[in-house]
Coordinates of C-alpha atoms in Angstrom, one line a residue:
X1 CA 137.2 96.5 79.1
X2 CA 136.6 94.3 76.1
X3 CA 139.2 91.8 77.4
X4 CA 137.3 91.6 80.8
X5 CA 134.0 91.1 79.0
X6 CA 135.5 88.5 76.7
X7 CA 136.9 86.7 79.7
X8 CA 133.4 86.7 81.3
X9 CA 131.9 85.2 78.2
X10 CA 134.7 82.6 78.1
X11 CA 134.0 81.6 81.7
X12 CA 130.3 81.1 80.9
X13 CA 131.1 79.0 77.8
X14 CA 133.6 77.0 79.8
X15 CA 131.0 76.3 82.5
X16 CA 128.6 75.1 79.9
X17 CA 131.1 72.9 78.3
X18 CA 132.0 71.2 81.6
X19 CA 128.3 70.3 82.0
X20 CA 128.1 69.3 78.4
X21 CA 125.3 71.7 77.5
X22 CA 126.4 74.6 75.4
X23 CA 124.1 77.6 75.2
X24 CA 121.4 77.2 72.6
X25 CA 121.3 79.7 69.8
X26 CA 119.5 83.0 70.2
X27 CA 119.1 85.0 73.5
X28 CA 121.0 82.5 75.6
X29 CA 124.3 83.3 73.8
X30 CA 126.5 85.9 75.6
X31 CA 126.9 88.0 72.4
X32 CA 123.1 88.2 71.6
X33 CA 122.4 91.3 73.8
X34 CA 124.4 94.2 72.3
X35 CA 122.8 97.4 73.5
X36 CA 125.6 99.8 74.5
X37 CA 123.4 101.7 77.0
X38 CA 122.2 98.7 79.0
X39 CA 124.0 98.4 82.3
X40 CA 123.7 98.7 86.1
X41 CA 123.4 102.5 86.2
X42 CA 120.4 102.7 83.8
X43 CA 118.8 99.7 85.5
X44 CA 119.2 101.3 88.8
X45 CA 117.6 104.6 87.6
X46 CA 114.4 102.7 86.5
X47 CA 114.6 100.6 89.7
X48 CA 114.7 103.7 91.9
X49 CA 111.5 105.0 90.4
X50 CA 109.8 101.6 91.0
X51 CA 111.3 101.4 94.5
X52 CA 109.3 104.6 95.3
X53 CA 106.2 103.9 93.3
X54 CA 105.5 100.2 94.0
X55 CA 105.2 100.6 97.8
X56 CA 102.7 103.4 97.2
X57 CA 100.7 101.1 94.9
X58 CA 100.8 98.3 97.5
X59 CA 99.7 100.4 100.4
X60 CA 96.9 102.1 98.5
X61 CA 95.8 98.7 97.2
X62 CA 95.6 97.3 100.7
X63 CA 93.6 100.4 101.8
X64 CA 91.3 100.0 98.9
X65 CA 90.6 96.4 100.0
X66 CA 90.0 97.6 103.6
X67 CA 87.4 100.1 102.3
X68 CA 85.1 97.2 101.4
X69 CA 84.9 96.2 105.1
X70 CA 85.7 92.6 104.2
X71 CA 85.9 91.5 107.8
X72 CA 82.3 92.6 108.4
X73 CA 80.6 90.0 106.2
X74 CA 81.4 87.4 103.5
X75 CA 79.1 89.5 101.2
X76 CA 81.7 92.2 101.1
X77 CA 84.6 89.9 100.6
X78 CA 85.7 88.4 97.3
X79 CA 88.8 86.9 99.1
X80 CA 87.2 84.8 101.8
X81 CA 90.3 82.7 102.4
X82 CA 92.7 85.6 103.1
X83 CA 93.6 84.3 106.6
X84 CA 96.5 86.1 108.1
X85 CA 96.8 88.4 105.1
X86 CA 93.9 90.3 106.5
X87 CA 95.8 91.2 109.7
X88 CA 95.7 94.9 109.1
X89 CA 91.9 95.3 108.5
X90 CA 90.0 97.9 110.4
X91 CA 86.6 99.6 110.5
X92 CA 86.7 101.8 107.4
X93 CA 86.1 105.5 108.3
X94 CA 83.6 107.9 106.7
X95 CA 85.9 110.9 107.2
X96 CA 87.2 112.5 105.1
X97 CA 84.4 111.8 102.7
X98 CA 86.8 111.9 99.7
X99 CA 89.2 109.4 101.1
X100 CA 88.4 106.5 98.8
X101 CA 88.3 108.7 95.8
X102 CA 91.8 109.9 96.6
X103 CA 93.3 106.5 97.4
X104 CA 91.9 104.7 94.4
X105 CA 92.6 107.5 92.1
X106 CA 96.2 107.5 93.1
X107 CA 96.4 103.7 93.0
X108 CA 95.0 103.3 89.5
X109 CA 96.7 106.4 88.0
X110 CA 100.1 105.6 89.4
X111 CA 99.8 102.0 88.3
X112 CA 99.2 103.1 84.7
X113 CA 101.9 105.8 84.8
X114 CA 104.5 103.3 86.0
X115 CA 103.9 100.9 83.0
X116 CA 106.7 102.5 80.8
X117 CA 109.1 102.4 83.7
X118 CA 108.3 98.8 84.4
X119 CA 108.8 97.8 80.7
X120 CA 112.1 99.8 80.6
X121 CA 113.3 98.0 83.8
X122 CA 112.4 94.6 82.3
X123 CA 114.2 95.5 79.1
X124 CA 117.3 96.6 81.1
X125 CA 117.6 93.2 82.9
X126 CA 116.4 90.9 80.2
X127 CA 119.8 89.3 79.7
X128 CA 119.4 87.9 83.3
X129 CA 116.2 86.2 82.3
X130 CA 118.1 84.3 79.6
X131 CA 121.2 83.5 81.7
X132 CA 122.8 80.2 80.8
X133 CA 122.9 77.8 82.5
X134 CA 119.4 78.4 83.9
X135 CA 120.3 76.6 87.2
X136 CA 123.9 76.1 88.4
X137 CA 123.4 75.3 92.1
X138 CA 120.8 75.3 94.8
X139 CA 121.6 78.9 95.7
X140 CA 121.3 79.9 92.1
X141 CA 118.0 78.0 91.7
X142 CA 116.6 79.9 94.7
X143 CA 117.7 83.2 93.1
X144 CA 116.1 82.2 89.8
X145 CA 112.9 81.3 91.6
X146 CA 112.7 84.7 93.3
X147 CA 113.4 86.4 90.0
X148 CA 110.5 84.4 88.4
X149 CA 108.1 85.3 91.2
X150 CA 109.2 89.0 91.0
X151 CA 108.9 89.3 87.2
X152 CA 105.8 87.1 87.0
X153 CA 104.2 88.8 89.9
X154 CA 104.7 92.3 88.7
X155 CA 103.5 91.5 85.1
X156 CA 100.4 89.7 86.6
X157 CA 99.5 92.6 88.9
X158 CA 99.9 95.3 86.3
X159 CA 98.1 93.2 83.6
X160 CA 95.1 92.3 85.7
X161 CA 94.8 95.9 87.1
X162 CA 94.8 97.4 83.6
X163 CA 92.3 94.8 82.3
X164 CA 90.0 95.7 85.2
X165 CA 90.2 99.4 84.4
X166 CA 88.9 98.5 80.9
X167 CA 86.2 96.2 82.4
X168 CA 87.7 93.4 80.3
X169 CA 87.1 90.4 82.6
X170 CA 89.0 87.5 81.1
X171 CA 90.3 86.3 84.5
X172 CA 89.8 82.6 85.5
X173 CA 88.1 83.7 88.6
X174 CA 87.3 86.9 90.7
X175 CA 89.6 89.9 89.9
X176 CA 89.5 90.9 93.5
X177 CA 90.9 87.5 94.7
X178 CA 93.5 87.1 92.0
X179 CA 94.7 90.7 92.4
X180 CA 94.8 90.4 96.1
X181 CA 96.8 87.2 96.3
X182 CA 99.0 88.2 93.4
X183 CA 99.9 91.4 95.2
X184 CA 101.1 89.5 98.3
X185 CA 103.2 87.1 96.2
X186 CA 104.7 90.0 94.3
X187 CA 105.5 92.2 97.3
X188 CA 107.2 89.3 99.1
X189 CA 109.5 88.7 96.1
X190 CA 109.9 92.5 95.8
X191 CA 111.1 92.8 99.4
X192 CA 113.6 90.0 99.0
X193 CA 114.9 91.5 95.8
X194 CA 115.3 94.9 97.3
X195 CA 117.1 93.5 100.3
X196 CA 119.6 91.7 98.1
X197 CA 120.1 94.5 95.5
X198 CA 119.7 97.8 97.4
X199 CA 123.4 98.2 98.2
X200 CA 124.4 97.3 94.6
X201 CA 121.8 99.7 93.2
X202 CA 123.1 102.5 95.4
X203 CA 126.7 101.9 94.2
X204 CA 125.5 101.9 90.6
X205 CA 123.6 105.2 91.0
X206 CA 126.7 106.8 92.6
X207 CA 128.9 105.5 89.8
X208 CA 127.6 108.2 87.4
X209 CA 126.1 111.6 88.0
X210 CA 122.6 111.9 86.6
X211 CA 123.1 115.5 85.4
X212 CA 126.3 114.6 83.6
X213 CA 124.7 111.5 82.0
X214 CA 121.8 113.5 80.8
X215 CA 124.2 116.0 79.1
X216 CA 126.0 113.2 77.3
X217 CA 125.3 113.2 73.6
X218 CA 125.3 110.2 71.2
X219 CA 128.9 110.8 70.1
X220 CA 130.1 110.4 73.6
X221 CA 127.8 107.6 74.7
X222 CA 130.0 104.7 75.9
X223 CA 129.1 101.3 77.5
X224 CA 129.4 101.0 81.2
X225 CA 132.3 98.9 82.7
X226 CA 131.6 95.2 82.8
X227 CA 129.5 94.1 85.7
X228 CA 129.2 90.8 87.6
X229 CA 125.5 90.5 86.6
X230 CA 126.3 90.4 82.9
X231 CA 124.0 93.4 82.1
X232 CA 126.7 95.1 80.1
X233 CA 127.0 93.7 76.6
X234 CA 130.1 91.6 75.9
X235 CA 130.3 93.0 72.4
X236 CA 128.3 96.2 72.3
X237 CA 126.9 97.6 69.1
X238 CA 127.4 101.3 68.2
X239 CA 125.0 103.4 70.1
X240 CA 121.8 104.6 68.4
X241 CA 120.3 106.2 71.5
X242 CA 121.8 108.0 74.5
X243 CA 120.9 107.1 78.1
X244 CA 119.3 110.6 78.2
X245 CA 117.1 109.5 75.2
X246 CA 116.1 106.3 77.0
X247 CA 115.2 108.1 80.2
X248 CA 113.4 110.8 78.3
X249 CA 111.4 108.4 76.2
X250 CA 110.2 106.5 79.3
X251 CA 109.4 109.8 81.1
X252 CA 107.4 111.0 78.1
X253 CA 105.5 107.7 77.9
X254 CA 104.6 108.0 81.6
X255 CA 103.6 111.6 81.1
X256 CA 101.3 110.7 78.2
X257 CA 99.7 108.0 80.2
X258 CA 99.1 110.4 83.1
X259 CA 97.4 112.8 80.7
X260 CA 95.0 110.2 79.3
X261 CA 94.3 108.6 82.7
X262 CA 94.2 111.1 85.5
X263 CA 91.2 113.0 84.3
X264 CA 88.9 110.1 85.3
X265 CA 89.8 110.8 88.9
X266 CA 90.3 114.6 88.8
X267 CA 87.1 115.3 86.9
X268 CA 86.0 118.6 85.5
X269 CA 87.2 119.5 82.0
X270 CA 90.0 117.0 82.4
X271 CA 87.6 114.1 82.3
X272 CA 87.4 114.4 78.5
X273 CA 91.2 113.6 78.4
X274 CA 90.7 110.2 80.1
X275 CA 90.9 108.2 77.0
X276 CA 91.8 105.0 78.9
X277 CA 88.7 105.2 81.0
X278 CA 85.7 103.6 79.2
X279 CA 83.2 104.8 81.8
X280 CA 80.7 107.1 80.2
X281 CA 83.0 110.1 79.8
X282 CA 80.2 112.1 78.1
X283 CA 77.1 111.2 80.0
X284 CA 74.8 113.8 78.4
X285 CA 73.2 116.7 80.2
X286 CA 70.9 117.3 83.1
X287 CA 70.9 116.5 86.8
X288 CA 71.7 112.8 86.2
X289 CA 74.5 113.5 83.7
X290 CA 77.4 112.0 85.6
X291 CA 79.4 108.8 85.3
X292 CA 78.1 105.3 85.9
X293 CA 79.9 101.9 85.7
X294 CA 77.1 99.7 84.3
X295 CA 73.6 100.6 83.1
X296 CA 70.4 99.1 84.4
X297 CA 70.0 97.2 81.1
X298 CA 73.6 95.8 81.5
X299 CA 72.8 94.2 84.9
X300 CA 69.3 93.2 84.1
X301 CA 67.3 95.8 86.0
X302 CA 64.1 96.5 84.1
X303 CA 61.4 99.2 84.6
X304 CA 59.1 96.4 85.8
X305 CA 61.3 95.6 88.8
X306 CA 61.2 99.3 90.0
X307 CA 57.8 100.3 88.8
X308 CA 54.6 101.0 90.7
X309 CA 54.9 97.7 92.6
X310 CA 58.3 98.6 94.1
X311 CA 58.4 98.8 97.9
X312 CA 61.2 99.4 100.4
X313 CA 61.3 96.9 103.2
X314 CA 62.9 98.0 106.5
X315 CA 63.7 95.1 108.9
X316 CA 64.9 95.3 112.4
X317 CA 63.1 94.5 115.7
X318 CA 59.4 93.7 115.4
X319 CA 57.5 93.5 112.2
X320 CA 59.0 94.8 109.0
X321 CA 58.1 98.3 107.8
X322 CA 57.1 98.7 104.1
X323 CA 57.1 102.0 102.2
X324 CA 56.2 103.2 98.8
X325 CA 58.5 105.8 97.2
X326 CA 55.8 108.4 97.7
X327 CA 55.8 107.7 101.4
X328 CA 59.6 107.9 101.6
X329 CA 59.5 111.3 99.8
X330 CA 56.9 112.5 102.3
X331 CA 59.3 111.9 105.2
X332 CA 61.8 114.6 106.3
X333 CA 64.5 114.8 103.6
X334 CA 68.2 115.4 104.2
X335 CA 71.0 116.3 101.8
X336 CA 74.7 115.5 101.3
X337 CA 77.3 116.4 98.7
X338 CA 79.3 113.3 98.0
X339 CA 81.2 111.8 95.0
X340 CA 81.0 108.3 93.6
X341 CA 84.4 106.6 93.4
X342 CA 85.0 103.1 91.9
X343 CA 87.7 100.5 92.1
X344 CA 88.6 101.1 88.4
X345 CA 89.9 104.5 89.4
X346 CA 87.1 106.7 88.0
X347 CA 85.1 109.1 90.2
X348 CA 82.6 111.9 89.9
X349 CA 82.7 115.3 91.4
X350 CA 80.5 115.9 94.4
X351 CA 76.8 115.3 93.5
X352 CA 74.0 116.7 95.6
X353 CA 72.0 113.9 97.0
X354 CA 68.8 114.0 99.0
X355 CA 66.8 111.4 100.8
X356 CA 66.5 109.7 104.2
X357 CA 69.3 109.3 106.6
X358 CA 70.3 105.7 107.3
X359 CA 70.3 106.6 111.0
X360 CA 66.7 107.6 110.8
X361 CA 65.7 104.4 109.1
X362 CA 67.6 102.4 111.7
X363 CA 65.6 104.2 114.4
X364 CA 62.4 103.3 112.5
X365 CA 63.5 99.7 112.6
X366 CA 63.9 99.9 116.3
X367 CA 67.7 99.8 116.3
X368 CA 69.0 103.4 116.6
X369 CA 72.4 102.0 117.6
X370 CA 72.5 99.4 114.8
X371 CA 75.9 97.7 114.4
X372 CA 75.3 96.9 110.7
X373 CA 72.8 96.9 107.9
X374 CA 72.3 94.5 105.1
X375 CA 71.5 96.4 101.9
X376 CA 69.7 94.3 99.1
X377 CA 69.1 95.3 95.5
X378 CA 66.4 94.2 93.1
X379 CA 69.3 93.6 90.7
X380 CA 69.5 89.9 89.7
X381 CA 71.9 87.9 92.0
X382 CA 75.6 88.5 91.5
X383 CA 78.6 90.0 93.2
X384 CA 77.8 93.0 95.4
X385 CA 74.1 93.0 94.8
X386 CA 74.0 92.6 98.6
X387 CA 76.4 94.4 100.9
X388 CA 76.8 95.1 104.6
X389 CA 77.5 98.5 106.0
X390 CA 79.0 99.2 109.4
X391 CA 77.5 101.0 112.3
X392 CA 79.8 104.0 111.8
X393 CA 78.6 104.3 108.2
X394 CA 74.9 104.1 109.3
X395 CA 75.4 106.8 111.9
X396 CA 77.2 109.3 109.6
X397 CA 74.6 112.1 109.0
X398 CA 75.7 112.2 105.3
X399 CA 74.9 108.5 104.8
X400 CA 71.6 108.4 102.9
X401 CA 69.1 106.3 101.2
X402 CA 69.0 108.7 98.3
X403 CA 65.8 109.3 96.3
X404 CA 67.0 112.4 94.3
X405 CA 70.2 113.8 93.0
X406 CA 71.0 117.4 91.9
X407 CA 67.4 118.4 92.5
X408 CA 65.8 115.7 90.3
X409 CA 64.6 112.1 90.7
X410 CA 67.3 109.4 90.3
X411 CA 67.5 108.1 86.8
X412 CA 67.1 104.3 86.3
X413 CA 70.8 104.0 85.6
X414 CA 71.7 105.9 88.8
X415 CA 69.5 103.6 91.0
X416 CA 65.9 104.7 90.8
X417 CA 63.8 104.4 92.9
X418 CA 66.4 104.5 95.8
X419 CA 70.1 103.9 96.3
X420 CA 72.6 104.1 99.1
X421 CA 75.2 106.8 99.2
X422 CA 77.8 106.7 102.0
X423 CA 80.9 109.0 102.5
X424 CA 84.3 107.4 101.5
X425 CA 82.5 104.2 100.4
X426 CA 83.6 102.3 97.3
X427 CA 81.1 102.9 94.5
X428 CA 80.1 99.2 94.2
X429 CA 79.0 99.3 97.9
X430 CA 76.8 102.3 97.3
X431 CA 74.1 99.9 96.2
X432 CA 71.6 100.9 93.5
X433 CA 67.9 99.8 93.1
X434 CA 67.6 99.1 96.9
X435 CA 64.5 97.3 98.0
X436 CA 65.4 95.9 101.4
X437 CA 67.3 97.2 104.5
X438 CA 67.9 94.8 107.3
X439 CA 69.3 96.5 110.4
X440 CA 71.2 94.3 113.0
X441 CA 72.4 95.0 116.5

């Protein structure tokens, strides 16, 4: 085995000498990477987990984007130049009412849980990233480019997603646009990589039994046979960890991240364990004591904007209708139990909302079969201060212009004097501090 590995190193050095560019010192040297447990089998174990998890992330991400109804209006779309990448879009349903909560909870939680697996996979293939010579032929250049897109894409997607969860917006543009296009670049590279490597991964997994490998102790840990990809060290160091230990450490890291993340979506007592979710985990007590993303002060909504002078304008056919909050409360009230779920992955339990059905307001506007409604907030202009809702969302009997929640008036942070609440709708599209509804045919 050592002779074969040495021969491989000699071939690499000979190729470098022929071109006149020997490997620079450090990670480009064949003997630099010496871990005795690195090899195709361990790489394939981590790869198999990502092979299952990444398609789930991609599909739930696409569905999350579809939930904004981006093809309905540019107001709903932070990626206006998507072109053919929006081929799959459809009218987002309102049934089941918890659909967006489930999809986005899975998307964010799974993304966080896969971080240790991703890091372990990158560690297992890092010798390939420092392969010398960097480019040996046109075919090799294309392979290196696909690897760059794959690694760069996955790091970009995970990094931007985690920063968004933390509300840490350091992006050179809209998170939605960057994450959307980054996802398509990455998934294209991922599909190519899987197509090229799936057979090799299958052979590597079959080369060693998982149960037997997990029973192997440190004294019996041996390097894998030399491989054509150069993952196995040419001169391995004595083992300090078993493959069982490596897999266990990664699994424990993922489990820990699950514990400190999933509570933001599951709710109840587990919400207190969501240490990675900086979204008002302890919102106090009382009817309005549930999570918010941003306070009224944070977005510039002052009591003066929603005080005694506030009015709701309802536009449709004919002259606009204007209502005070007291007049709205005097109309027939309806109730719905719905959660709030946001793109960052957090959600609330079902809250008990009451107010006016959007369908009834559409009828007041003279458009009982309205195809859409423009919802406008008193919030200073910015992303999602105006949104469009589809006709199916208007007509759902649980879709409300809510005036009260859990038996009490809305607090200012929860959208007083009125907010929209729609089943299966992303939280940012459940507009707060509403002052105008414009129904359209």
